[in-house]
Tab-separated table of N, CA and C and ligand atoms in Angstrom:
chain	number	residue	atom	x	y	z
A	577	UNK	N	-25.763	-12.957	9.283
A	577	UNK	CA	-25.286	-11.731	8.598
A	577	UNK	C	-23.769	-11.661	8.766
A	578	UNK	N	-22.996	-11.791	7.450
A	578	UNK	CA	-21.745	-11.711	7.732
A	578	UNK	C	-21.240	-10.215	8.187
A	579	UNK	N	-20.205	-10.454	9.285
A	579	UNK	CA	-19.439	-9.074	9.664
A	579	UNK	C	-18.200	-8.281	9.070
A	580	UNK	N	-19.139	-7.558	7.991
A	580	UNK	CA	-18.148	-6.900	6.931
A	580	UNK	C	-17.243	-6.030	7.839
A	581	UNK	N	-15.500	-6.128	7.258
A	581	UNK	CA	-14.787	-5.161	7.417
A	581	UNK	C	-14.210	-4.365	6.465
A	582	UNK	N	-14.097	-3.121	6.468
A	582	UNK	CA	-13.517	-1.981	5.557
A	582	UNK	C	-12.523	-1.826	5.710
A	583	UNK	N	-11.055	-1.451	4.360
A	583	UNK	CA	-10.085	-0.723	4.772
A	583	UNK	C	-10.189	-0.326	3.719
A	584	UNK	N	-8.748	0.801	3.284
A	584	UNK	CA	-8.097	1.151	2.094
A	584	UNK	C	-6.984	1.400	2.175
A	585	UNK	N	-6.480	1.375	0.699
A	585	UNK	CA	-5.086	1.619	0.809
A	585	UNK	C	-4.275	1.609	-0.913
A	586	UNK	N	-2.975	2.143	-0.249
A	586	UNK	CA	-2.449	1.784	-2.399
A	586	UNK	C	-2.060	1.011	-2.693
A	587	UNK	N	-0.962	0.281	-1.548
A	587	UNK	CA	-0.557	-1.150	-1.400
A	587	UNK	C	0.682	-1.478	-2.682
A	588	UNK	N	1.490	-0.513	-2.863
A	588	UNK	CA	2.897	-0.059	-3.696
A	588	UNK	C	3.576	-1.206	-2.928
A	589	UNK	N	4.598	-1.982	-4.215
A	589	UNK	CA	5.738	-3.332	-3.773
A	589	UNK	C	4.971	-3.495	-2.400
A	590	UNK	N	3.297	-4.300	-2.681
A	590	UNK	CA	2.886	-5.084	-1.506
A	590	UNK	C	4.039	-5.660	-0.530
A	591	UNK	N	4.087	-5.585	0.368
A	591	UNK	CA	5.176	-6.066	1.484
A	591	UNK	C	4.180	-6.209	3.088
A	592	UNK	N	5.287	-6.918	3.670
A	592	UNK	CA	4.658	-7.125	5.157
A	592	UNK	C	3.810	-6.868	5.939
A	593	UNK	N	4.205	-5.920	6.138
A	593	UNK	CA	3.330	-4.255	6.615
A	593	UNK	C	1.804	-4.471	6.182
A	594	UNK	N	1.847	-4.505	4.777
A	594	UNK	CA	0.109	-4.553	4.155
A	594	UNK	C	-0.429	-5.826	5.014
A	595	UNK	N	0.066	-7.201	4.230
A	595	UNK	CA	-0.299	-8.046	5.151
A	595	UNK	C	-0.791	-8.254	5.998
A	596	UNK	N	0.500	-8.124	6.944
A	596	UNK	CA	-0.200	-8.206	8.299
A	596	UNK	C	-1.488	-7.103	8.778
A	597	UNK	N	-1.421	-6.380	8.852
A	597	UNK	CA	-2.895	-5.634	8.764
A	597	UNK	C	-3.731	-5.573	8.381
A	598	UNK	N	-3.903	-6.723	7.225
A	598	UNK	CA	-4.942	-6.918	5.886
A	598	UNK	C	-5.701	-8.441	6.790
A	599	UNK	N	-4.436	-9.046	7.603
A	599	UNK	CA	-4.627	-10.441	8.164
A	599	UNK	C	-5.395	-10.334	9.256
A	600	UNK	N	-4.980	-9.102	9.948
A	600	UNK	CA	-5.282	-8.244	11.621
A	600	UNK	C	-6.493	-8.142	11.125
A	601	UNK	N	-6.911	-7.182	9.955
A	601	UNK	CA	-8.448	-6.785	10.091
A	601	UNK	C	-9.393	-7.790	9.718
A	602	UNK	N	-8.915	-8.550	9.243
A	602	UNK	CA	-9.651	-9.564	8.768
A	602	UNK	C	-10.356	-10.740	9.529
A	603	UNK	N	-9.277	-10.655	10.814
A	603	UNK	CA	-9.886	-11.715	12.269
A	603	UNK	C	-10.605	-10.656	12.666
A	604	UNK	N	-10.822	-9.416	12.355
A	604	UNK	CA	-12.294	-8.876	13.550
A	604	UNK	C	-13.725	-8.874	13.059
A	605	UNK	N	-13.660	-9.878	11.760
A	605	UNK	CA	-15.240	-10.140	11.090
A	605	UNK	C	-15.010	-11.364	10.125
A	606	UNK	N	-16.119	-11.106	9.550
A	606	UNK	CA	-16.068	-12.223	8.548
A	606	UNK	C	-15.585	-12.528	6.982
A	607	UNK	N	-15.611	-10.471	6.535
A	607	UNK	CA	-15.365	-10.813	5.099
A	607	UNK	C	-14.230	-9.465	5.311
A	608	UNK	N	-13.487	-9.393	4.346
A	608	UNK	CA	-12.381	-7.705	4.669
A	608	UNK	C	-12.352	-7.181	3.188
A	609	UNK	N	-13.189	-6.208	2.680
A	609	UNK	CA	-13.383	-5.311	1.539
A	609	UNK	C	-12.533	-4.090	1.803
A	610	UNK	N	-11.773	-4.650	0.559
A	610	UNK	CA	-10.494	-3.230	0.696
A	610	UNK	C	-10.437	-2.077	-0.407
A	611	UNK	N	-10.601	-1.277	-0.553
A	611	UNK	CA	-10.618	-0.066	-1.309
A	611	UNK	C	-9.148	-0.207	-1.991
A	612	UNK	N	-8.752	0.012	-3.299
A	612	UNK	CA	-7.368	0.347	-3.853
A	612	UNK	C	-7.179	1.595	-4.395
A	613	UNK	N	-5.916	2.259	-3.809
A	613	UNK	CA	-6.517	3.367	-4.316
A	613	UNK	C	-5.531	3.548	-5.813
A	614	UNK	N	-6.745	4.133	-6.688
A	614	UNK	CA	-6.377	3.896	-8.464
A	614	UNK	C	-5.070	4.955	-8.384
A	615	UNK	N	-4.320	5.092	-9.624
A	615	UNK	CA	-3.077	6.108	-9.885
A	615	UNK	C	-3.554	7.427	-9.778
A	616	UNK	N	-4.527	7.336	-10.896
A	616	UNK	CA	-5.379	9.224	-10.784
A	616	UNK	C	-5.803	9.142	-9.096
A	617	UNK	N	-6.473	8.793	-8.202
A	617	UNK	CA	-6.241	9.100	-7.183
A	617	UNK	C	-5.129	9.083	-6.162
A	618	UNK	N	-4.091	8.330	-6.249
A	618	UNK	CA	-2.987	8.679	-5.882
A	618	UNK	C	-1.807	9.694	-6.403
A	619	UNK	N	-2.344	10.197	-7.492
A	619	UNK	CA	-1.917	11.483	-8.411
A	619	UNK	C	-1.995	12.570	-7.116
A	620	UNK	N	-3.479	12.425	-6.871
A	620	UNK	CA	-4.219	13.140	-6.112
A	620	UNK	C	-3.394	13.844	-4.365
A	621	UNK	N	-3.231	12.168	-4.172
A	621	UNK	CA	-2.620	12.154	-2.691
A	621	UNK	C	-1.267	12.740	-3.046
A	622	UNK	N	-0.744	12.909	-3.964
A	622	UNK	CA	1.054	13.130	-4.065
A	622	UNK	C	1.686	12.262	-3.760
A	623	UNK	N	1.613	11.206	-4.381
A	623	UNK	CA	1.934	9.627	-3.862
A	623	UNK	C	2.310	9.059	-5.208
A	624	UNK	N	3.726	8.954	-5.058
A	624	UNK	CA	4.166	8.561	-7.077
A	624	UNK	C	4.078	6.900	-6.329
A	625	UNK	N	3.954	6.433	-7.605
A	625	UNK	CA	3.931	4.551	-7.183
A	625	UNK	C	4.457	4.000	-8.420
A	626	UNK	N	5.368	2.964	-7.653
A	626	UNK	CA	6.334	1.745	-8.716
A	626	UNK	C	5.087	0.920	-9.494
A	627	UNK	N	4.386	0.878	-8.721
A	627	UNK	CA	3.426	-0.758	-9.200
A	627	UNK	C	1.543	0.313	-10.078
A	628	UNK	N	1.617	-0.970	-11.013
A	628	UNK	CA	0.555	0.353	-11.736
A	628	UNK	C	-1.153	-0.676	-10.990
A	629	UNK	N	-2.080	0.768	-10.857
A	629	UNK	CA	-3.410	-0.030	-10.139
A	629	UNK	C	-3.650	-1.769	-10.531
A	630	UNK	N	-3.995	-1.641	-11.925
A	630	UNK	CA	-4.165	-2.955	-12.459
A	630	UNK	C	-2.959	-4.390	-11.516
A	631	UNK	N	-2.401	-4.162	-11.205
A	631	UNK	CA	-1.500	-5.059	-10.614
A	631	UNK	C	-1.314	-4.778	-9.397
A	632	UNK	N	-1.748	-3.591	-8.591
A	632	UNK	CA	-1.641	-3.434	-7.290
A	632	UNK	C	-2.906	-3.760	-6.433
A	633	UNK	N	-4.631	-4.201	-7.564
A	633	UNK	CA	-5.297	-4.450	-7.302
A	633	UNK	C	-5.797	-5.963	-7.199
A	634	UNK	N	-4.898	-6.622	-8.626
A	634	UNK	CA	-4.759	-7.716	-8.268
A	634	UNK	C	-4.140	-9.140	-7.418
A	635	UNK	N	-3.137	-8.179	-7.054
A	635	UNK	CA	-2.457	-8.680	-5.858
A	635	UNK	C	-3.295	-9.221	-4.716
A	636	UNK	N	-3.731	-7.990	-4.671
A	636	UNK	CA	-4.485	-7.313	-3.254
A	636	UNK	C	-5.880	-8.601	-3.673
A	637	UNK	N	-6.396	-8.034	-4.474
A	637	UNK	CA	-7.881	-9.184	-4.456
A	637	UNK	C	-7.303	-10.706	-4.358
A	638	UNK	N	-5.916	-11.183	-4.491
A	638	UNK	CA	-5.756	-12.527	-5.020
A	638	UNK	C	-5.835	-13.291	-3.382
A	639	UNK	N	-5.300	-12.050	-2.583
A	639	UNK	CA	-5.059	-12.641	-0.997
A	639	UNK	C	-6.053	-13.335	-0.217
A	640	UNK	N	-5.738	-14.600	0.367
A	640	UNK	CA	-7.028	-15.695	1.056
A	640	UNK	C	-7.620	-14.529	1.903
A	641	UNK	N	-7.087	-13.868	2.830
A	641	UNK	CA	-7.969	-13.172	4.053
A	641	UNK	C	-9.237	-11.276	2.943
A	642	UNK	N	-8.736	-11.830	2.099
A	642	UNK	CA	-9.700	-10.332	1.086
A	642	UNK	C	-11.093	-10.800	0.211
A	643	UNK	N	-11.879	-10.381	0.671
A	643	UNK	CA	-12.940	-11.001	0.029
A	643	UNK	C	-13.235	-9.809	-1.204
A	644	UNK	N	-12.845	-9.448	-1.531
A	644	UNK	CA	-13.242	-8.503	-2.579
A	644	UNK	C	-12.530	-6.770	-2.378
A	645	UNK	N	-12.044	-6.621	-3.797
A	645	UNK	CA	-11.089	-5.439	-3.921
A	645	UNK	C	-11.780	-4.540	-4.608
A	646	UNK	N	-12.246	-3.459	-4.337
A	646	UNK	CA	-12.741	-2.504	-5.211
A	646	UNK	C	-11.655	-1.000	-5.311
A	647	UNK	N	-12.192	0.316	-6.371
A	647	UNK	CA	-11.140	0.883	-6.463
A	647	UNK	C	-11.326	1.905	-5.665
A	648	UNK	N	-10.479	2.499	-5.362
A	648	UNK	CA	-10.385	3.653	-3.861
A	648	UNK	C	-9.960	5.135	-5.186
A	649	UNK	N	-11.288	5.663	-5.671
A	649	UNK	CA	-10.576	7.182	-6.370
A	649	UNK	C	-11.267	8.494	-5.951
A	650	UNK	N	-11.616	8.491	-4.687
A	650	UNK	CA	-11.147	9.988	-4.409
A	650	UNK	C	-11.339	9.475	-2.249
A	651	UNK	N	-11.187	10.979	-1.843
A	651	UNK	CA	-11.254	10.726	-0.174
A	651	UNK	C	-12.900	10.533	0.345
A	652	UNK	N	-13.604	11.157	-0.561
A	652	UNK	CA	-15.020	10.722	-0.438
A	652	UNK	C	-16.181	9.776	-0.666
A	653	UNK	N	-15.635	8.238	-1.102
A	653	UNK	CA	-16.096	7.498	-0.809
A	653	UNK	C	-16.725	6.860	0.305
A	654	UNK	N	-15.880	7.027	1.315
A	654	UNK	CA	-16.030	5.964	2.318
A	654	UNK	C	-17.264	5.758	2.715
A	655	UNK	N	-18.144	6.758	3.252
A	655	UNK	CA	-19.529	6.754	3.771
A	655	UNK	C	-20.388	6.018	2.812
A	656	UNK	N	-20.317	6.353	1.612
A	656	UNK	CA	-21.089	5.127	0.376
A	656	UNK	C	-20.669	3.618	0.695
A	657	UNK	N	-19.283	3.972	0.355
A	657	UNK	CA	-18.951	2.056	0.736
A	657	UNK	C	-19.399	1.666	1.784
A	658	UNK	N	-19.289	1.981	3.199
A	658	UNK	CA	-19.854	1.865	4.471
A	658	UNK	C	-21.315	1.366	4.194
A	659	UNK	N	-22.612	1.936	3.282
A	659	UNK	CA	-23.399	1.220	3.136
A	659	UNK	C	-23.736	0.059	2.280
A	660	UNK	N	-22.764	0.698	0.869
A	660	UNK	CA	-22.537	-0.109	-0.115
A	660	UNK	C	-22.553	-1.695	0.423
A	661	UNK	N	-21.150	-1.768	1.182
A	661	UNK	CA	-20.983	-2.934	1.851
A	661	UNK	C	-21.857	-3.502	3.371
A	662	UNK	N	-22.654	-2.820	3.826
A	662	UNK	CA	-22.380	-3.061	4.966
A	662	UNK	C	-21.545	-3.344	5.934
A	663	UNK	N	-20.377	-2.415	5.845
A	663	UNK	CA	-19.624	-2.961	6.693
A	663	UNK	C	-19.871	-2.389	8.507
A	664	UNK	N	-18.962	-3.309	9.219
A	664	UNK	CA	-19.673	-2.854	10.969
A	664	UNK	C	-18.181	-2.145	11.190
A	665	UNK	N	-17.325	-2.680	10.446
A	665	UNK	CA	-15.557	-2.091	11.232
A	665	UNK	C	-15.346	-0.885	10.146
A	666	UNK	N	-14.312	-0.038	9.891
A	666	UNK	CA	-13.515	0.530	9.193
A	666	UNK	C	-12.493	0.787	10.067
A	667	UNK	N	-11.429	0.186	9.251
A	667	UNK	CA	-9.921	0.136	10.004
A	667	UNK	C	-9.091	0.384	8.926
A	668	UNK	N	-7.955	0.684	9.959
A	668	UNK	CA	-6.565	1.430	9.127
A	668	UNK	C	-5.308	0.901	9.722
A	669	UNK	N	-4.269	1.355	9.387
A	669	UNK	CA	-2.812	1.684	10.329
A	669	UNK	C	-2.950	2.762	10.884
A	670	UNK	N	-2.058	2.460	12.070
A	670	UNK	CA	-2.032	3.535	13.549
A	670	UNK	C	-1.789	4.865	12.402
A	671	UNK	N	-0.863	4.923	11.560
A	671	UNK	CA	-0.640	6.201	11.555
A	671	UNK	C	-1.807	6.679	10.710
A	672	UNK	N	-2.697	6.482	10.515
A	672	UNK	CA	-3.920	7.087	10.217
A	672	UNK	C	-4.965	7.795	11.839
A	673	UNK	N	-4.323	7.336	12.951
A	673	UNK	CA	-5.079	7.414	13.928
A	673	UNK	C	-5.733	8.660	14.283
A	674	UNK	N	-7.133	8.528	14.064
A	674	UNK	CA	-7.814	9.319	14.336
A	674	UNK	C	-8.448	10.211	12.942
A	675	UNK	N	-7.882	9.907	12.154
A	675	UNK	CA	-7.874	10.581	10.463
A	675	UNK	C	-9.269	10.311	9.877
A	676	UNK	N	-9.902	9.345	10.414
A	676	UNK	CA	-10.994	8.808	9.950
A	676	UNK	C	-11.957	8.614	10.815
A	677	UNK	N	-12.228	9.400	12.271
A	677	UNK	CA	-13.153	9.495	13.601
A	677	UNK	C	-14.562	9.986	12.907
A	678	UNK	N	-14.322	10.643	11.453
A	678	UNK	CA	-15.682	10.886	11.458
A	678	UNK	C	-16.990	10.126	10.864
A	679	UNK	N	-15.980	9.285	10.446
A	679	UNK	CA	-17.207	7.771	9.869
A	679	UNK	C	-17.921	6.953	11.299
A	680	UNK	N	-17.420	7.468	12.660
A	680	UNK	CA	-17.954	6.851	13.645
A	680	UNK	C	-19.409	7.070	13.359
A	681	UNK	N	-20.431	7.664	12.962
A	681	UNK	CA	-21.397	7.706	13.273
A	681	UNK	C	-22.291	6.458	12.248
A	682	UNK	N	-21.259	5.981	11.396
A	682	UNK	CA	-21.777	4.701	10.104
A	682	UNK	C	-21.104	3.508	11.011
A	683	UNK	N	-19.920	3.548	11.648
A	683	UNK	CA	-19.578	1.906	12.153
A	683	UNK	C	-18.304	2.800	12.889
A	684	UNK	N	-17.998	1.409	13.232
A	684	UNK	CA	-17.285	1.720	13.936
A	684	UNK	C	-16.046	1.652	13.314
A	685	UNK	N	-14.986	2.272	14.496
A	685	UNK	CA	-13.832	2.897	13.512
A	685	UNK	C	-12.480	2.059	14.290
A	686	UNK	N	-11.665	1.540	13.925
A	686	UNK	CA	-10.440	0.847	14.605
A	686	UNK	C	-9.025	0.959	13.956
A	687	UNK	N	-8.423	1.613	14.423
A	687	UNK	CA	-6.687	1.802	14.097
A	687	UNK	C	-5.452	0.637	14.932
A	688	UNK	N	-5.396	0.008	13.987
A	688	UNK	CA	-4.289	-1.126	14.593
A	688	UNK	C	-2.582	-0.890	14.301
A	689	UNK	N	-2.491	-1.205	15.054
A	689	UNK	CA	-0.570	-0.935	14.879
A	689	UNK	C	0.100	-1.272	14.118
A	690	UNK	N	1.337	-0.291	12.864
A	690	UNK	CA	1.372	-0.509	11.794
A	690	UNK	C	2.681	-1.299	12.324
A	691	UNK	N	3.441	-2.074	11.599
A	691	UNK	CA	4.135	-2.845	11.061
A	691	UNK	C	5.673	-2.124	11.310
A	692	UNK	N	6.284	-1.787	12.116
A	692	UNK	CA	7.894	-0.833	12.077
A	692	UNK	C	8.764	-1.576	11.089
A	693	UNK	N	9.278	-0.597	10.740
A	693	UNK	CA	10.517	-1.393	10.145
A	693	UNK	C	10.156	-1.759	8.903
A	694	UNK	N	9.509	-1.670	7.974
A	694	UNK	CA	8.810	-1.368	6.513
A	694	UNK	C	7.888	-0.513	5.975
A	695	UNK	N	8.026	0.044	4.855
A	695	UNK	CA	7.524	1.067	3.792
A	695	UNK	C	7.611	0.868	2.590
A	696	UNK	N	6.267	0.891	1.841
A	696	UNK	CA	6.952	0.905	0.314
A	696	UNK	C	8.283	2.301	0.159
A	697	UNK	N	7.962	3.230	1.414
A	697	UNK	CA	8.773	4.428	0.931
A	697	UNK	C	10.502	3.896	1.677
A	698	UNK	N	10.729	3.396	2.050
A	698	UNK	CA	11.814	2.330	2.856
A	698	UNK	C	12.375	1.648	1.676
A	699	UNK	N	11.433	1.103	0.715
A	699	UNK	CA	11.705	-0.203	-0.067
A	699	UNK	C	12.451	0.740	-1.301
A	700	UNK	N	11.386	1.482	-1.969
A	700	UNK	CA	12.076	2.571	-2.674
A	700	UNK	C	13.338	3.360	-2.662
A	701	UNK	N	13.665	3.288	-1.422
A	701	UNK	CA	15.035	4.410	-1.221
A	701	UNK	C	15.956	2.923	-1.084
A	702	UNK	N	15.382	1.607	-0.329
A	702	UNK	CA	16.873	1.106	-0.573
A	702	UNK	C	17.210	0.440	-2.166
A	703	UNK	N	15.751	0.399	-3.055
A	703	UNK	CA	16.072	-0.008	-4.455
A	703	UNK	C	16.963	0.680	-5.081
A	704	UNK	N	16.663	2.167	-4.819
A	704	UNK	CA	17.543	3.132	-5.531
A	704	UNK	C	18.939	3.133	-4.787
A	705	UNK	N	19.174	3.084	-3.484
A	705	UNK	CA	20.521	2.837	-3.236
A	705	UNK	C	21.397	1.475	-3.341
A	706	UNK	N	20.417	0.727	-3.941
A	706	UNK	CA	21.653	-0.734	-4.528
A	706	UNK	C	21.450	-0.183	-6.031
A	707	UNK	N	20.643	0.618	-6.688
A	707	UNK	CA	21.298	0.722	-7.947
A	707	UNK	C	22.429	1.708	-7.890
A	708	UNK	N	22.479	2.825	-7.175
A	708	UNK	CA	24.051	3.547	-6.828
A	708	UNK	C	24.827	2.669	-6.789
A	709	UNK	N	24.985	2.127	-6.047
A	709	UNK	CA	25.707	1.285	-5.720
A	709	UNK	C	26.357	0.204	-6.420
A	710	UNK	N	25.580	-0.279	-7.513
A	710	UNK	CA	25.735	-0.964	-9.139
A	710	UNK	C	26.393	0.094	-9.871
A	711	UNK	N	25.852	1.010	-10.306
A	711	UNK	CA	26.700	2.404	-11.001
A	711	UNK	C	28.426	2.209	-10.353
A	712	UNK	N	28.296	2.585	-9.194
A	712	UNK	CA	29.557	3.448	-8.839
A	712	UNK	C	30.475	1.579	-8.994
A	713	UNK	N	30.218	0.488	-9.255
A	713	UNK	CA	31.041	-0.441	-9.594
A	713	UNK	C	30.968	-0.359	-11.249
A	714	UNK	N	29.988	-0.239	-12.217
A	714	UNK	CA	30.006	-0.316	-13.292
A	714	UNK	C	31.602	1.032	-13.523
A	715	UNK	N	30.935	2.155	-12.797
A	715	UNK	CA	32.181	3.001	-13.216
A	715	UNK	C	33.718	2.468	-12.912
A	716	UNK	N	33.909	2.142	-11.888
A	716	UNK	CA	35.111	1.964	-11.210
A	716	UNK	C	35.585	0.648	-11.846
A	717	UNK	N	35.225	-0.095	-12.315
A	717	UNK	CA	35.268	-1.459	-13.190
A	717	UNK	C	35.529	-0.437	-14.908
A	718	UNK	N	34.645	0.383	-15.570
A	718	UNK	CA	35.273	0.830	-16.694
A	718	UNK	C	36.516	1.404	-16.529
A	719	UNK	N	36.722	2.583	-15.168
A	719	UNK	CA	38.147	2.780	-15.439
A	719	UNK	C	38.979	2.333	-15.044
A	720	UNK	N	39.140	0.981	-14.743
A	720	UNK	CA	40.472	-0.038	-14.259
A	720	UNK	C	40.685	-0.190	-15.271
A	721	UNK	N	39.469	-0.546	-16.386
A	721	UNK	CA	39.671	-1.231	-18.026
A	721	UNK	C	40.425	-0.089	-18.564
A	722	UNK	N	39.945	1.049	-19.183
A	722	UNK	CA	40.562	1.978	-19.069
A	722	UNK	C	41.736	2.179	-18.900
A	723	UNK	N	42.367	1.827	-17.531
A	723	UNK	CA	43.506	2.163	-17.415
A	723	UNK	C	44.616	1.056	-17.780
A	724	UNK	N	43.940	-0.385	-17.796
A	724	UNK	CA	44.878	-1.101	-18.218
A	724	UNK	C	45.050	-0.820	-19.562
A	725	UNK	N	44.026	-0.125	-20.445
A	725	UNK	CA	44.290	-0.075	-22.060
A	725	UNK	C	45.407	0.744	-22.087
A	726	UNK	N	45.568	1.601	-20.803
A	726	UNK	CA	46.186	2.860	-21.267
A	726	UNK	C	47.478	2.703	-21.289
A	727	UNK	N	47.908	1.426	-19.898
A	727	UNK	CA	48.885	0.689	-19.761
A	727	UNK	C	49.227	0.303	-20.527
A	728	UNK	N	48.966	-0.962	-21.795
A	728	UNK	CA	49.134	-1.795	-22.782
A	728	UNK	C	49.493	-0.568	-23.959
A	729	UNK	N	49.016	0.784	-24.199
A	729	UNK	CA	49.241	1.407	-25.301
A	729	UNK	C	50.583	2.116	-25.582
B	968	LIG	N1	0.586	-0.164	6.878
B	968	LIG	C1	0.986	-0.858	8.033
B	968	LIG	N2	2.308	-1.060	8.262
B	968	LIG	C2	3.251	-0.614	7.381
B	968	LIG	C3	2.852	0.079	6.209
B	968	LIG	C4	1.496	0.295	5.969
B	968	LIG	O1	0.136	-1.277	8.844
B	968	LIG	N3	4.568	-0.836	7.654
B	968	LIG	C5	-0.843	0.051	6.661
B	968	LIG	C6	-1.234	1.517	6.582
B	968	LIG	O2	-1.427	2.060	7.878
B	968	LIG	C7	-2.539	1.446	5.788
B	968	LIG	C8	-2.331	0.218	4.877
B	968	LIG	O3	-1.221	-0.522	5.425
B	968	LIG	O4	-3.639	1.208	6.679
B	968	LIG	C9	-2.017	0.604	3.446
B	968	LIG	O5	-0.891	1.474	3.492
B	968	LIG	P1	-0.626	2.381	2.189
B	968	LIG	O6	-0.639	1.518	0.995
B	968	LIG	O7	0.548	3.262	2.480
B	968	LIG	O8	-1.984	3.257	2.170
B	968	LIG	P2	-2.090	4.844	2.021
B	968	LIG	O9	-1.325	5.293	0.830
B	968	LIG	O10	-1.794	5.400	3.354
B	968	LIG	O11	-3.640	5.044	1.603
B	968	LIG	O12	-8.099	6.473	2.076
B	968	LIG	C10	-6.993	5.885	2.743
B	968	LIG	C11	-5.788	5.847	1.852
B	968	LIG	O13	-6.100	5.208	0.631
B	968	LIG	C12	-4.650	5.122	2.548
């Protein structure tokens, strides 16, 4: 009997962080079934996202340690999937810790240590601050031009 593991997640500009925790849960059984969670349910969470489901799911299913991606749309799944799958684990990132104690009575429940030092919400703020940062040269580059025209006139 293989030893199903559970997670979920939205998995926005997949990065490190997912990974490694996708890799982590995946050595504590045999197969790792991950929930994605769709846009209308991340509507839900108040969670705007760069990357649209269709591509945040295929990512996610394409990875060697994921045996299968299904879609994560509302907070009340889990106990279905839990049988759905059989799974024995359901795991998360630390900062979920404890958020999910009440599925203990379907399997067991494990919070592993998230990843410091990355966020899709990290990744987002520094995308938008190298495009400032492009702007305020696009400007400062038009008015040198600018001013040399003004020079030459
Ligand atoms: N994570 C991590 N290290 C990071 C960032 C994220 O270990 N630096 C983990 C989170 O703890 C989570 C998983 O990666 O277990 C996915 O993170 P998100 O995509 O941010 O998931 P979230 O939006 O929190 O959705 O029902 C549960 C929700 O769907 C979880």
């Amino acid at each position: 009997m293989k030893r199903v593991i559970l997670t979920y997640g939205t998995f926005d500009m997949f990065h490190i962080g997912h990974l490694n925790l996708l890799k982590r849960l995946r050595a504590l059984g045999d197969e790792l079934y991950v929930g994605v969670s769709t846009d209308e349910f991340n509507a839900l969470k108040n969670k705007r996202t760069f990357i649209a489901f269709e591509s945040r799911i295929k990512i996610v299913s394409e990875l060697r340690c994921v045996t299968h991606a299904f879609p994560e749309e509302n907070w009340d799944q889990k106990e279905s999937d839990i049988q759905r799958f059989n799974a024995v684990i359901f795991g998360m990132g630390s900062d979920w810790a404890g958020k999910f104690d009440h599925l203990k009575p379907h399997c067991a429940v494990v919070y592993l240590d998230r990843t410091e030092g990355v966020s899709s919400t990290e990744l987002k703020q520094s995308v938008a601050a190298f495009q400032q940062n492009k702007l305020k040269e696009v400007i400062e580059a038009a008015e040198y031009l600018k001013m040399l025209v003004d020079s030459l006139s």
